[in-house]
Coordinates of N, CA and C in Angstrom, one line a residue:
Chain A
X151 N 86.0 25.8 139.5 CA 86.0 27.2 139.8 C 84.5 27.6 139.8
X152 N 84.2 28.4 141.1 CA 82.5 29.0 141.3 C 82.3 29.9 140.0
X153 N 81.3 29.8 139.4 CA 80.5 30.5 138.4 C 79.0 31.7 139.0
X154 N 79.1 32.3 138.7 CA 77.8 32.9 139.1 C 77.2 33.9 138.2
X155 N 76.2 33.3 138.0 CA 75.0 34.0 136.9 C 74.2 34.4 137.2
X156 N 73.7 35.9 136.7 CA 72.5 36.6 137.1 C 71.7 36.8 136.2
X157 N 70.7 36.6 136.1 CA 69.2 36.8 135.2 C 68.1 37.2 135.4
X158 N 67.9 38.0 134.9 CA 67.8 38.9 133.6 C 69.1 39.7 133.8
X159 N 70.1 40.1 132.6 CA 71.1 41.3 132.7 C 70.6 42.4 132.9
X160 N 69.5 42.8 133.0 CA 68.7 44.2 132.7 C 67.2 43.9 132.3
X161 N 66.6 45.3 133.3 CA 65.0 44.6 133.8 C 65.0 45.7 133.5
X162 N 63.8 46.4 133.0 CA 62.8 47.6 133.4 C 61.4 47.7 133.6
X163 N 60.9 47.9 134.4 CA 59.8 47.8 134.7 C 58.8 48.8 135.4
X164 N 57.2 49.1 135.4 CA 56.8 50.4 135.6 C 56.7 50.0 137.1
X165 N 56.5 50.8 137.7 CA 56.7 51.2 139.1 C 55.4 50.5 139.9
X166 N 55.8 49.7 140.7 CA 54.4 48.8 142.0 C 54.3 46.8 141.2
X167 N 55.2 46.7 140.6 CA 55.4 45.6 140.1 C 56.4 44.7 140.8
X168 N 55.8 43.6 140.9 CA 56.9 42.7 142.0 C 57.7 41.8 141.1
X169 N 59.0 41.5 141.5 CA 60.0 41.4 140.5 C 61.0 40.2 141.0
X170 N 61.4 39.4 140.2 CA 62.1 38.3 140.8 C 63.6 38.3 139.8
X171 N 64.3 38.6 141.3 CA 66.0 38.2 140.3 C 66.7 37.2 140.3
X172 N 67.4 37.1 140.0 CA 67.9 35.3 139.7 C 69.1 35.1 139.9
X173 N 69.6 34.6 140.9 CA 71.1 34.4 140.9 C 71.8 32.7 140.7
X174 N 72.3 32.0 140.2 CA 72.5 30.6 140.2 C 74.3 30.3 139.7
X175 N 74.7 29.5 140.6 CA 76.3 29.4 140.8 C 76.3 27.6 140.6
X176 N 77.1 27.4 140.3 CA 77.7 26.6 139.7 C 78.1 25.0 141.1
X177 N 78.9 26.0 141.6 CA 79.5 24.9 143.2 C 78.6 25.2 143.8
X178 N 77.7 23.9 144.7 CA 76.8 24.1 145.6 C 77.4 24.1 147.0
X179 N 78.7 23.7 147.2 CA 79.5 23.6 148.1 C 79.7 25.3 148.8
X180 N 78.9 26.2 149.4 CA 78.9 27.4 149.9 C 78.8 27.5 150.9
X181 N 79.4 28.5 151.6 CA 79.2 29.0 153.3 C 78.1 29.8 153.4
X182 N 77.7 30.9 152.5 CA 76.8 31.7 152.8 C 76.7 32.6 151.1
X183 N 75.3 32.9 151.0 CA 75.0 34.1 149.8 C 74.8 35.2 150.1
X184 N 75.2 37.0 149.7 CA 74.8 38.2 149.9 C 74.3 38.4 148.9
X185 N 72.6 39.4 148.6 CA 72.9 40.5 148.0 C 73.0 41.1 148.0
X186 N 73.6 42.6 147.2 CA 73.9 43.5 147.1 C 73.2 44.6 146.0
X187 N 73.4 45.6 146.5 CA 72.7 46.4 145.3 C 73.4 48.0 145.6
X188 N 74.1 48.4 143.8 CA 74.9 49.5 144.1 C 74.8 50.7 143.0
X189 N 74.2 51.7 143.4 CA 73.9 52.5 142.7 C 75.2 53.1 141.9
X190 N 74.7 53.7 140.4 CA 76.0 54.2 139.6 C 77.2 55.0 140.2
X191 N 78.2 54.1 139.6 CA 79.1 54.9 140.5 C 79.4 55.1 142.3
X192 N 78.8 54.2 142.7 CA 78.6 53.8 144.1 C 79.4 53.0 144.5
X193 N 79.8 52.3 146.1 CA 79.9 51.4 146.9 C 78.8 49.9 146.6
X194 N 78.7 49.2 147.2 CA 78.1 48.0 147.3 C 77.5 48.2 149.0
X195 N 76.2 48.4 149.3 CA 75.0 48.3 150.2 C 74.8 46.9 149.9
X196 N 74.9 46.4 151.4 CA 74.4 44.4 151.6 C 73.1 44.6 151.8
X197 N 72.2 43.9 151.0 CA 70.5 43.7 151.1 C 70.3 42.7 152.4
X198 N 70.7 41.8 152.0 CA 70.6 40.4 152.5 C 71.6 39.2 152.8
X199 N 71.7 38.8 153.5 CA 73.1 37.8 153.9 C 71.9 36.5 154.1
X200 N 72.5 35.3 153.5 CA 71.6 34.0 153.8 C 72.5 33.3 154.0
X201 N 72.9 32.5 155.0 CA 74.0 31.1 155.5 C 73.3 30.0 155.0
X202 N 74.1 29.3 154.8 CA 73.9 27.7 153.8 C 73.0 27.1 154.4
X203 N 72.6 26.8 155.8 CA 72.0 26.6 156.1 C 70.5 26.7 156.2
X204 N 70.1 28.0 155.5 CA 69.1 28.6 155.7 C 68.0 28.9 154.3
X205 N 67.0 29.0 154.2 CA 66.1 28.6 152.9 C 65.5 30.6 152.4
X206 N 66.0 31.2 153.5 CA 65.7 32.8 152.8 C 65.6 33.5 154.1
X207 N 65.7 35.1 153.8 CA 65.7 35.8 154.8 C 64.7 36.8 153.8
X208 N 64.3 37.6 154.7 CA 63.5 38.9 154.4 C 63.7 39.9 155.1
X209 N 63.9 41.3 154.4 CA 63.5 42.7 155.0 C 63.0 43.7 154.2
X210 N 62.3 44.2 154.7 CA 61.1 45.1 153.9 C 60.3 44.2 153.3
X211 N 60.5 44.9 152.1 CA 59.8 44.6 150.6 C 60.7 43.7 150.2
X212 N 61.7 43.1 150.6 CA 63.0 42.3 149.9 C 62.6 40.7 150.8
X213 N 62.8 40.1 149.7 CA 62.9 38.6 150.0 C 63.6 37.7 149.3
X214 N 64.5 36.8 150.3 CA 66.0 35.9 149.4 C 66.1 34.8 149.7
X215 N 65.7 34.1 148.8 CA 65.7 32.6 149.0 C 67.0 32.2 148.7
X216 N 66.9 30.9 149.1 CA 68.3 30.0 148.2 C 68.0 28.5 148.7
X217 N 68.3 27.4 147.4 CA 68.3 26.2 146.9 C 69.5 25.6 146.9
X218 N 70.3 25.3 148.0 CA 71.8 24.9 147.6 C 72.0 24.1 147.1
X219 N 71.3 23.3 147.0 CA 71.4 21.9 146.0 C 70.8 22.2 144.6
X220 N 70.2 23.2 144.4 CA 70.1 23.3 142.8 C 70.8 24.6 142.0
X221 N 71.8 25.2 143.2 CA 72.2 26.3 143.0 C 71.7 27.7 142.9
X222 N 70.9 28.0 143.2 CA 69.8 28.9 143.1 C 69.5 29.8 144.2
X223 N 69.6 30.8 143.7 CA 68.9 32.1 145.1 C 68.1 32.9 144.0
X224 N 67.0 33.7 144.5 CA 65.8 34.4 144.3 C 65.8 36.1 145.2
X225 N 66.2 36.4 144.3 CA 65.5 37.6 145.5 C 64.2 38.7 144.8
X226 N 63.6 38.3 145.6 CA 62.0 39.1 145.1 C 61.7 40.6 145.9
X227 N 61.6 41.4 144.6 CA 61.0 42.7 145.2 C 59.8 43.1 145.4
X228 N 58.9 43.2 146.2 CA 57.5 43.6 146.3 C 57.2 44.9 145.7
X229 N 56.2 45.4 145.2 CA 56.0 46.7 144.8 C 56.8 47.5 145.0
X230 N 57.5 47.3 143.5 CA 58.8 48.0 143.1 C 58.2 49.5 143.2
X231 N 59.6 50.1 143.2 CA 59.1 51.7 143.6 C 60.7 52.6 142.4
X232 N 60.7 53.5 141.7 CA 61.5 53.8 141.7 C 63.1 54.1 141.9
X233 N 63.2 54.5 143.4 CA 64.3 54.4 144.4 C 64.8 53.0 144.5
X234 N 64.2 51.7 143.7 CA 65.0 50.7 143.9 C 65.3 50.6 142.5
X235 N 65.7 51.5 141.5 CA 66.7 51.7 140.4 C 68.2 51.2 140.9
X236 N 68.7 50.4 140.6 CA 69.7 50.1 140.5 C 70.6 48.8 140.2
X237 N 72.0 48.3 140.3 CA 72.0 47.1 140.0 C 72.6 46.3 140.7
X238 N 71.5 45.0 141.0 CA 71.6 44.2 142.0 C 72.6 43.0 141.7
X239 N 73.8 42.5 143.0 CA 74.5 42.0 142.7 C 74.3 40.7 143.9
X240 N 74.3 39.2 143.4 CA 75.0 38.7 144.4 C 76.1 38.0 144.5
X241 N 76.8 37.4 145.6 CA 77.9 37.2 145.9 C 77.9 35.7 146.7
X242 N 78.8 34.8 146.4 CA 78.7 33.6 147.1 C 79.9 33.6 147.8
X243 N 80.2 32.5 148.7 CA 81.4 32.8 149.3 C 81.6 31.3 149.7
X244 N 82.4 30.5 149.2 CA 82.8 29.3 148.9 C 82.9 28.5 150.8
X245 N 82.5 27.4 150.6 CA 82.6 26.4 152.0 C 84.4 25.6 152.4
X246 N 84.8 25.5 151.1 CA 85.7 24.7 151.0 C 86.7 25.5 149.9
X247 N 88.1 25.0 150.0 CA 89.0 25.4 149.4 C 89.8 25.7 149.6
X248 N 89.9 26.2 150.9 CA 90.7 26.7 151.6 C 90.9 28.3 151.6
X249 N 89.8 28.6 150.7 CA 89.6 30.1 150.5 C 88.4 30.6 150.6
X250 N 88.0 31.6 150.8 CA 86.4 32.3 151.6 C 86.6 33.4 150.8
X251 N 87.0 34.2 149.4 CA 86.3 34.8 148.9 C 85.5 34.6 148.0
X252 N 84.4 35.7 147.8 CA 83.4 35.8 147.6 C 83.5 35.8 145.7
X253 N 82.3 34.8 145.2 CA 82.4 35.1 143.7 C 81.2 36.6 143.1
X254 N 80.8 37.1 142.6 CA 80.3 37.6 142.0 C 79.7 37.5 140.7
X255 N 78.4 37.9 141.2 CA 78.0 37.3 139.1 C 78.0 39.1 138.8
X256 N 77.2 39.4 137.4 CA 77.8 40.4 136.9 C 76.4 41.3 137.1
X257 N 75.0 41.0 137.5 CA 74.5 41.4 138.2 C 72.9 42.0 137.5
X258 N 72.4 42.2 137.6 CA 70.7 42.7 137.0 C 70.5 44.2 137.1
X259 N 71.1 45.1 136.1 CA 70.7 46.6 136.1 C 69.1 46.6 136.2
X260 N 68.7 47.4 137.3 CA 67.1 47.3 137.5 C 66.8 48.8 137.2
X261 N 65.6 49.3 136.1 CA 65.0 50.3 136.2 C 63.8 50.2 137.0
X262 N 63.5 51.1 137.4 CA 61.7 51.2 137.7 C 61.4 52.4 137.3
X263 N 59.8 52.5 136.6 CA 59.9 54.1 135.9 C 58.7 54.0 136.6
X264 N 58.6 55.6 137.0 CA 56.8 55.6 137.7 C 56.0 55.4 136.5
Chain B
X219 N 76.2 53.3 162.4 CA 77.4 52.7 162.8 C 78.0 52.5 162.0
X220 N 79.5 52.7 162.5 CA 80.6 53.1 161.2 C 81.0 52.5 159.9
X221 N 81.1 52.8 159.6 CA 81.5 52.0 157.8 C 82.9 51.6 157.0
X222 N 82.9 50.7 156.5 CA 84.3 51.4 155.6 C 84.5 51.8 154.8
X223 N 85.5 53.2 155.5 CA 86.0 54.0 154.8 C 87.4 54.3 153.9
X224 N 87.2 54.4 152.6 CA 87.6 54.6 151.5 C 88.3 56.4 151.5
X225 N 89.7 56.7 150.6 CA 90.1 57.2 150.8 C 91.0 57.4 149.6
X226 N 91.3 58.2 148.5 CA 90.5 59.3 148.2 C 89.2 59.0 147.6
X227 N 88.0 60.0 147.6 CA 86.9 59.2 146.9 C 87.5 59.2 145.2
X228 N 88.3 60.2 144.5 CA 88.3 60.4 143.1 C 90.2 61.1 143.2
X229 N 90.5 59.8 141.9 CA 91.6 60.2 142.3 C 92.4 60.0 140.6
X230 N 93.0 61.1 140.2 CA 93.1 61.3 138.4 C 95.1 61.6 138.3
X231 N 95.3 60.2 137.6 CA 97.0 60.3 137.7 C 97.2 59.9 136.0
X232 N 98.5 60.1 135.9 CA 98.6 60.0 134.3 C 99.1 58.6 134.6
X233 N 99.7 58.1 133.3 CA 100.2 57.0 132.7 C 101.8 57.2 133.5
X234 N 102.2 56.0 134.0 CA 103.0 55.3 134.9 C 103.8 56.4 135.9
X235 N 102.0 57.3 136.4 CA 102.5 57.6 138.1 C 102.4 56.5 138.4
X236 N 101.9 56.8 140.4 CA 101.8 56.1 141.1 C 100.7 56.3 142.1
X237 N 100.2 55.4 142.3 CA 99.1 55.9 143.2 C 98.6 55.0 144.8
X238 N 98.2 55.9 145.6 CA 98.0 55.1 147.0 C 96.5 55.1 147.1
X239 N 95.6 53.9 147.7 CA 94.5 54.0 147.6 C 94.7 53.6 149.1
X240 N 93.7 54.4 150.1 CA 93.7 53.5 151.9 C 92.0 53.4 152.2
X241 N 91.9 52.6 152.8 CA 91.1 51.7 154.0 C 91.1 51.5 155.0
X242 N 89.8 52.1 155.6 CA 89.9 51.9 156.8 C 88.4 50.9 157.2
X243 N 88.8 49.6 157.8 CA 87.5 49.3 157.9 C 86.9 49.1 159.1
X244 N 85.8 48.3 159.0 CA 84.6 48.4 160.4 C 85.7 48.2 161.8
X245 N 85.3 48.7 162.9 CA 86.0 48.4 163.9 C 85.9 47.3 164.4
X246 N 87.1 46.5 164.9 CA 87.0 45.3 165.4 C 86.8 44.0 164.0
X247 N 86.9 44.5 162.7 CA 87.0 43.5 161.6 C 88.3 43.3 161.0
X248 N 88.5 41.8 161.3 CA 90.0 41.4 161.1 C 89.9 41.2 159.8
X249 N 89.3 41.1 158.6 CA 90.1 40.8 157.3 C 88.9 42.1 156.5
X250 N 90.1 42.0 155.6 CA 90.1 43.2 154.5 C 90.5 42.3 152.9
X251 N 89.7 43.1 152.4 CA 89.8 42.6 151.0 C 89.5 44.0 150.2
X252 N 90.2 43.4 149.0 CA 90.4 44.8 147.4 C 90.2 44.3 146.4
X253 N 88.8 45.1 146.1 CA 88.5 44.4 144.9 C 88.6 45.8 143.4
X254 N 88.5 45.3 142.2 CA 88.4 46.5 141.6 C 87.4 45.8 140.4
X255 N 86.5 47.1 139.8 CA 85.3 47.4 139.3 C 85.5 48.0 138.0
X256 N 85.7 47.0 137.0 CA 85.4 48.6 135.4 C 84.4 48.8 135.1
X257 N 84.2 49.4 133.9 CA 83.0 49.7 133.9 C 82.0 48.6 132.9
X258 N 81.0 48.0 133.8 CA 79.6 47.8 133.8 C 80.2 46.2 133.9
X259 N 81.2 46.1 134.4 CA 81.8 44.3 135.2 C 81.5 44.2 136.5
X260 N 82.0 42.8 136.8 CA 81.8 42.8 137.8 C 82.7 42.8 139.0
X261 N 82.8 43.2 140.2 CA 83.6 43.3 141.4 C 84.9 42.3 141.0
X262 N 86.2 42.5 140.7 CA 86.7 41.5 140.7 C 88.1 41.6 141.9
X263 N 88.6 40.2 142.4 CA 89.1 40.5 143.8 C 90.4 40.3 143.3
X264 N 91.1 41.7 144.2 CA 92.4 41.7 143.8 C 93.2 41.1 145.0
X265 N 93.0 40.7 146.1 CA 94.0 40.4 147.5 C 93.5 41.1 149.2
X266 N 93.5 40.2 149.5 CA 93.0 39.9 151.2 C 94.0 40.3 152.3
X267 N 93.6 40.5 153.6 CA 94.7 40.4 154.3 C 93.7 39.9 155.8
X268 N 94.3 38.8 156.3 CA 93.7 38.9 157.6 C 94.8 38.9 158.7
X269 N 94.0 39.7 159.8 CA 95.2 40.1 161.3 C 96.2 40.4 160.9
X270 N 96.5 41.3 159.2 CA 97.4 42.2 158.9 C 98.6 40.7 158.4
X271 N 98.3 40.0 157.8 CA 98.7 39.2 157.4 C 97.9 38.7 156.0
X272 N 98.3 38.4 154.3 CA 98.4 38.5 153.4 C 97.4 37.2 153.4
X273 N 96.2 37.2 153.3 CA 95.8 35.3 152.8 C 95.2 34.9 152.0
X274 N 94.3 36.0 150.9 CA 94.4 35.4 149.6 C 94.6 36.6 148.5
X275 N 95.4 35.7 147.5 CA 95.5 36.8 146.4 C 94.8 36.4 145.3
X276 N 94.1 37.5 144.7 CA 93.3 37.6 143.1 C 94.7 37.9 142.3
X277 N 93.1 38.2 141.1 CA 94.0 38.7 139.9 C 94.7 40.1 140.3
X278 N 95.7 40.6 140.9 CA 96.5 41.8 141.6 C 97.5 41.6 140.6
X279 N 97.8 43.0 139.5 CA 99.1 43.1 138.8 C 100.4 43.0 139.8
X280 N 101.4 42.6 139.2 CA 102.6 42.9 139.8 C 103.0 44.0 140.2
X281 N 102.3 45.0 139.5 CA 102.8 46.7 139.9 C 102.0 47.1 141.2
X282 N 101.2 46.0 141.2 CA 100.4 46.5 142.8 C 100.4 45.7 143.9
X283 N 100.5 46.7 144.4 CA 100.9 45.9 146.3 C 100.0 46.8 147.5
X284 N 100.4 45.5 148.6 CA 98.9 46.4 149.3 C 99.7 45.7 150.7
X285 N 99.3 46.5 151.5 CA 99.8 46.1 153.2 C 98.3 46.3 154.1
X286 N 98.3 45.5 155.1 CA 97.8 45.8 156.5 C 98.3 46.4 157.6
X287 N 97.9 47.2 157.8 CA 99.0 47.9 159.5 C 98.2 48.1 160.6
X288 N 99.2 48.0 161.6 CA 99.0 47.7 162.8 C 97.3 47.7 163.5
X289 N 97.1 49.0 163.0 CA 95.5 49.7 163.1 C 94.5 48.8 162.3
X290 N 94.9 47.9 161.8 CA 94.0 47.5 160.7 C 93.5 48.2 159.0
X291 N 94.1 49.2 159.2 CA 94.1 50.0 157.6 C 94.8 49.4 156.9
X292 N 94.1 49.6 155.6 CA 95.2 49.4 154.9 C 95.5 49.5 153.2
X293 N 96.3 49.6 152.8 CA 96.3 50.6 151.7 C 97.4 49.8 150.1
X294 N 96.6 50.1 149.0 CA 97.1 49.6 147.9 C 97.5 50.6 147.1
X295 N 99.2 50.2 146.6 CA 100.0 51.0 146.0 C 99.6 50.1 144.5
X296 N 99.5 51.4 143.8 CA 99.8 51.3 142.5 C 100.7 51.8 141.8
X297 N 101.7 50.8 140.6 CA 102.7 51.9 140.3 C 102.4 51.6 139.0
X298 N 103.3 52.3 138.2 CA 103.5 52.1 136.6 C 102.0 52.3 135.9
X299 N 101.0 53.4 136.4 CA 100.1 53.1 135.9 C 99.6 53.1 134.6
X300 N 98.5 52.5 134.1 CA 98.0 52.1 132.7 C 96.8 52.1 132.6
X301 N 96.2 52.6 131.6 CA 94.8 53.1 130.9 C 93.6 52.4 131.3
X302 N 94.4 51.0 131.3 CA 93.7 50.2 131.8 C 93.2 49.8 133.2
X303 N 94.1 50.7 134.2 CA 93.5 50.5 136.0 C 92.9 51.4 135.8
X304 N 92.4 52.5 134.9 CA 91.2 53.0 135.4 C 90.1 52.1 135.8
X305 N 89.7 52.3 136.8 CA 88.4 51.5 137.5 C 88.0 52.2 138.9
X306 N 86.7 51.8 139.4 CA 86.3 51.8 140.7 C 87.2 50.3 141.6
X307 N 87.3 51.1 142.7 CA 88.3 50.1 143.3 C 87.9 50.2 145.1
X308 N 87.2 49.0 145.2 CA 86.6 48.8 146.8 C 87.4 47.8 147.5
X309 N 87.4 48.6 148.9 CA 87.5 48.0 149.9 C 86.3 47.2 150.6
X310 N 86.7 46.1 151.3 CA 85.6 45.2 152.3 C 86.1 44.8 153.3
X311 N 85.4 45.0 154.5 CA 86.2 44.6 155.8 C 84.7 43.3 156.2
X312 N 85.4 42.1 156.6 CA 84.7 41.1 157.6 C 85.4 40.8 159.0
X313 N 84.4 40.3 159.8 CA 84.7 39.9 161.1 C 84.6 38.2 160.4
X314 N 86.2 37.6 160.9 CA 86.0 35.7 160.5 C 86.4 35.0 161.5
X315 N 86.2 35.6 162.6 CA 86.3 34.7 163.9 C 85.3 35.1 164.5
X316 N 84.8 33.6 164.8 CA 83.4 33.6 165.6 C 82.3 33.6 164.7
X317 N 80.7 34.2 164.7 CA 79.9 34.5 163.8 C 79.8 35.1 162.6
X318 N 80.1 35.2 161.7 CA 80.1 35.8 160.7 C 79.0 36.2 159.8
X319 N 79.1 38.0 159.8 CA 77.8 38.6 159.0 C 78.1 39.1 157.4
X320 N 78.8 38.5 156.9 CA 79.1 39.2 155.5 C 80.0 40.0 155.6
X321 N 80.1 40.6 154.2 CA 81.2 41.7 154.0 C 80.4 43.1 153.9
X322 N 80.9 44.5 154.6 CA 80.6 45.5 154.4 C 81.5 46.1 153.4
X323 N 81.1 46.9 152.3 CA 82.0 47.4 151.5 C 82.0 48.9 151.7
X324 N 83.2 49.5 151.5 CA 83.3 51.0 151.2 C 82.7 51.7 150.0
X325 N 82.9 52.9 149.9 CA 82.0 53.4 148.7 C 82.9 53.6 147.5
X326 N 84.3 53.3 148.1 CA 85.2 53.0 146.2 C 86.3 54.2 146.3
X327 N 86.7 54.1 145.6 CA 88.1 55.0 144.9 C 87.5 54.9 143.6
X328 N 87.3 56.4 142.8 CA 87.3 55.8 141.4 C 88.5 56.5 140.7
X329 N 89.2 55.5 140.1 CA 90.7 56.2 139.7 C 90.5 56.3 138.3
X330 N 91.1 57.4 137.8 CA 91.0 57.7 136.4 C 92.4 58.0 135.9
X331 N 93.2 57.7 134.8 CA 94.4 57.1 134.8 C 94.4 57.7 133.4
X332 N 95.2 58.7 133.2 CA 95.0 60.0 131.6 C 96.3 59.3 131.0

């Protein structure tokens, strides 16, 4: 069964600091990784979508790697800013199985304080 | 461009009403999925449906059921309810034929259960 762990549980940090989150799952056997990031009491906004095939995507200030052979995705924030308060989730979504839902780890509550 | 949409946003029933939660998702996205959220967990999946057909089930109580219809909406009955479904409760609609870009989620149902 896929496992997925996020590290750090909870970050706080002063505001214009670049920040690395940590995602790492268990089965390397995947179709694709999302992040997500969902403010309290919120829906789930997709940051980033990366296919197995692929070593990272970027937009903005947001950058996502992934190591499927060592289980590993990275998502780096550039000069954190406040407004990116919140907590970031990723999601794996299995290659094999015969099933394509998505696992979830439990995710990195991010502060930023100016 | 359009989203999915979740329906009621806040929705407060006592102990073993019943409750309807609906979905409507992205146009033209054949599978739907229900996840539900407590507090400070993570997303966990309760049951899928692709081209209005049932194809994978999570952890889904027995008191809960959920259909796809014709339109692609689709909506999870809850009955007998308990202290414990209080939770945020998301919908996700994907396109799985052809290219696939991740899951879009709705902004939730948060059901509160007195």
């Amino acid at each position: 069964k896929q496992e997925v762990t996020q590290i750090p549980a909870a970050l706080s940090v002063p505001e214009g600091e670049n920040l690395v989150l940590n995602c790492s799952f268990t089965d390397s056997a995947i179709y694709n990784l999302q992040w997500f990031r969902q403010d309290p009491g919120k829906g789930l906004t997709s940051l980033l979508l990366i296919q197995s095939s692929q070593r990272e995507q970027t937009s903005g200030r947001l950058n996502a790697s992934l190591d499927k052979s060592s289980g590993r995705s990275t998502l780096y924030i550039a000069a954190s800013q406040p407004g990116d308060s919140a907590t970031y989730l990723c999601a794996v979504r299995p290659a094999s199985g015969g099933s394509y839902i998505p696992t979830f780890g439990r995710g990195t509550s991010l502060i930023v304080h100016p | 461009a359009a989203g999915v949409i979740q329906s009621p946003r806040h929705l407060i029933k006592e102990k073993r009403e019943t409750a309807t939660l609906k979905c409507y998702p992205i146009p033209r996205h054949d599978t739907v999925y229900w996840y539900q959220q407590g507090p400070g967990q993570d997303p966990q999946f309760l049951i899928s449906f692709y081209e209005k057909m049932q194809s994978d089930k999570g952890s889904i109580p027995d008191r809960f059921s959920a259909q796809q219809f014709s339109d692609y909406h689709s909506e999870l009955n809850m009955s007998s309810l308990e202290l414990g479904d209080s939770a945020l409760y998301f919908c996700a609609s994907s396109f799985e034929q052809g290219a696939w870009y991740g899951y879009t989620f709705g902004s939730g149902t948060r059901l509160t259960v007195v």
